[in-house]
Amino acid sequence: MRWSNFEDHMRIAIIGNAGSGKSTLAVKLSRQLDIPVCEIDKLLWQEGWVPAPRVFYEEAHNSVIRDDNWIIEGLGMLETIDQRIDRANHVIFCDFPLWQHFWLLAERQLKWAHGTLELPPGGQKKMPPTQALFETVWRVDRDWMPTIRGLVSDARQSKSVQIIASFEELENFEFVRE
């Protein structure tokens, strides 16, 4: 669907655990809607998966969400997700079963190892350690997702929310404004 003149500003937050296709979806929507993309991993990580200073991340995040038109994809720091959702007028939540995240991450790691990965997270050159990546995804699913699901549920009161619950739904996704 194309962005029409019915809305003066388009702010889309795409959130979900690692390996849910957020980056690919953001690029697709950016092309369709002619809106810039901000990849949270580029704010969160310096080269070599070194965490950016918190103040840098928060300042960059706040600068992006102040803009009128954006697509922001990723999680970042848990403390900033609610700010992003509050400022967005559209929320897309990739909420897959944990095993699908692991499957997609395994595929991504293999592509990265073979030099065929098209969109490395955060523009990183170095592949993250697989075990650490999987442990992080498991912890995010266990510790963060209940909070994020609550934020997304609350957002339904005032904004367009679309939930993508499987890889198949991601492949067939159509942007809908409510």
XYZ file of C-alpha atoms in Angstrom:
178
model
C 0.000 0.000 0.000
C 1.227 3.487 -0.820
C 1.343 6.316 1.675
C -1.329 8.806 0.692
C -1.984 12.420 1.602
C -4.374 11.357 4.374
C -1.514 11.475 6.860
C 0.908 14.357 7.157
C 3.538 12.224 8.889
C 4.386 8.551 8.770
C 6.238 7.043 11.732
C 6.499 3.258 11.710
C 8.084 1.274 14.556
C 9.023 -2.287 13.627
C 9.885 -4.246 16.746
C 10.633 -7.864 17.525
C 13.370 -10.191 18.647
C 16.488 -10.788 16.549
C 16.036 -12.860 13.439
C 12.452 -11.880 12.703
C 12.992 -10.109 9.392
C 12.646 -6.568 10.739
C 15.475 -5.122 8.642
C 14.298 -6.697 5.421
C 10.739 -5.528 6.061
C 11.938 -2.004 6.902
C 13.875 -1.732 3.646
C 10.859 -2.991 1.679
C 8.536 -0.466 3.345
C 11.076 2.332 2.934
C 11.101 1.741 -0.808
C 7.309 1.507 -1.001
C 6.595 4.556 1.134
C 9.689 6.660 0.408
C 10.482 7.069 4.112
C 13.971 6.806 5.659
C 14.909 3.809 7.814
C 16.789 3.898 11.083
C 18.264 0.591 12.144
C 18.485 0.596 15.948
C 21.508 -1.733 15.854
C 23.483 1.077 14.178
C 22.794 3.261 17.198
C 23.318 0.523 19.776
C 26.540 -1.044 18.510
C 29.938 0.212 17.459
C 32.172 -1.803 15.140
C 32.912 -5.318 16.440
C 29.691 -5.521 18.494
C 31.018 -3.111 21.114
C 28.099 -1.393 22.858
C 27.832 2.319 22.097
C 27.940 4.603 25.121
C 24.455 4.824 26.587
C 24.350 8.614 26.236
C 25.192 8.340 22.522
C 22.466 5.756 21.970
C 19.839 7.758 23.873
C 20.701 11.055 22.127
C 20.649 9.415 18.682
C 17.401 7.572 19.439
C 15.703 10.742 20.691
C 16.882 12.665 17.633
C 15.413 10.074 15.266
C 12.025 9.829 16.996
C 11.673 13.640 16.958
C 11.580 13.541 13.141
C 8.228 13.555 11.382
C 8.765 10.635 9.000
C 10.647 7.454 9.811
C 10.744 3.723 9.945
C 12.674 2.508 12.965
C 13.414 -1.181 13.209
C 14.898 -3.066 16.102
C 14.746 -3.272 19.854
C 17.666 -1.302 21.226
C 17.411 -0.625 24.920
C 14.227 -1.812 26.602
C 13.833 1.591 28.274
C 13.415 3.339 24.891
C 10.911 1.026 23.198
C 7.924 2.702 24.848
C 9.136 6.120 23.641
C 9.345 4.817 20.085
C 5.910 3.214 20.252
C 4.416 6.376 21.779
C 5.783 8.526 18.940
C 4.905 6.070 16.147
C 1.573 6.172 14.405
C 2.026 2.621 13.083
C 3.508 -0.329 14.993
C 4.522 -3.588 13.366
C 5.351 -6.298 15.886
C 7.209 -9.399 14.705
C 6.265 -11.889 17.410
C 7.377 -15.310 16.195
C 7.665 -18.527 18.176
C 11.167 -18.764 19.620
C 12.128 -21.709 17.407
C 11.489 -19.602 14.266
C 13.895 -16.928 15.518
C 16.528 -19.602 16.053
C 15.900 -21.052 12.599
C 16.148 -17.684 10.847
C 19.232 -16.725 12.861
C 20.928 -20.001 11.976
C 20.245 -19.282 8.296
C 21.594 -15.741 8.699
C 24.744 -16.955 10.468
C 25.392 -19.455 7.657
C 24.986 -16.754 5.002
C 27.270 -14.467 6.983
C 29.916 -17.181 7.318
C 29.762 -17.809 3.560
C 29.889 -14.101 2.671
C 26.425 -14.046 1.110
C 24.544 -12.010 3.739
C 23.042 -8.933 2.091
C 22.007 -6.913 5.166
C 24.365 -7.470 8.112
C 22.754 -6.169 11.321
C 23.929 -2.686 12.188
C 26.242 -2.717 9.184
C 28.642 -4.875 11.203
C 31.479 -6.576 9.360
C 32.122 -9.219 12.004
C 29.575 -11.979 12.589
C 28.389 -12.191 16.205
C 29.260 -15.384 18.098
C 26.394 -17.811 17.457
C 26.107 -19.069 21.028
C 25.969 -15.539 22.467
C 23.422 -14.519 19.825
C 21.140 -17.459 20.604
C 21.453 -16.882 24.368
C 20.515 -13.222 23.895
C 17.471 -14.111 21.803
C 16.352 -16.612 24.443
C 16.780 -14.020 27.249
C 14.937 -11.336 25.268
C 12.076 -13.770 24.629
C 11.895 -14.695 28.316
C 12.573 -11.311 29.944
C 11.530 -8.573 27.484
C 8.740 -9.971 25.346
C 6.070 -9.941 28.076
C 6.696 -6.198 28.558
C 6.827 -5.528 24.819
C 3.595 -7.473 24.232
C 1.947 -5.271 26.866
C 3.227 -2.092 25.192
C 1.946 -3.289 21.818
C -1.414 -4.226 23.302
C -1.729 -0.774 24.894
C -0.767 0.873 21.584
C -3.834 -0.650 19.925
C -5.922 1.944 21.779
C -4.534 4.844 19.762
C -2.618 3.678 16.700
C -2.412 1.195 13.884
C -0.873 -2.082 15.070
C -0.056 -5.093 12.929
C 1.300 -8.311 14.417
C 3.325 -10.723 12.330
C 3.329 -14.103 14.069
C 5.200 -16.340 11.618
C 7.687 -16.372 8.778
C 4.816 -17.060 6.374
C 2.985 -13.942 7.560
C 6.202 -11.950 7.129
C 6.604 -13.166 3.551
C 3.003 -12.182 2.722
C 2.946 -8.952 4.738
C 0.970 -6.004 3.406
C 1.198 -2.637 5.143
C -2.268 -1.580 6.305
C -3.284 1.720 7.806
C -6.230 1.516 10.176
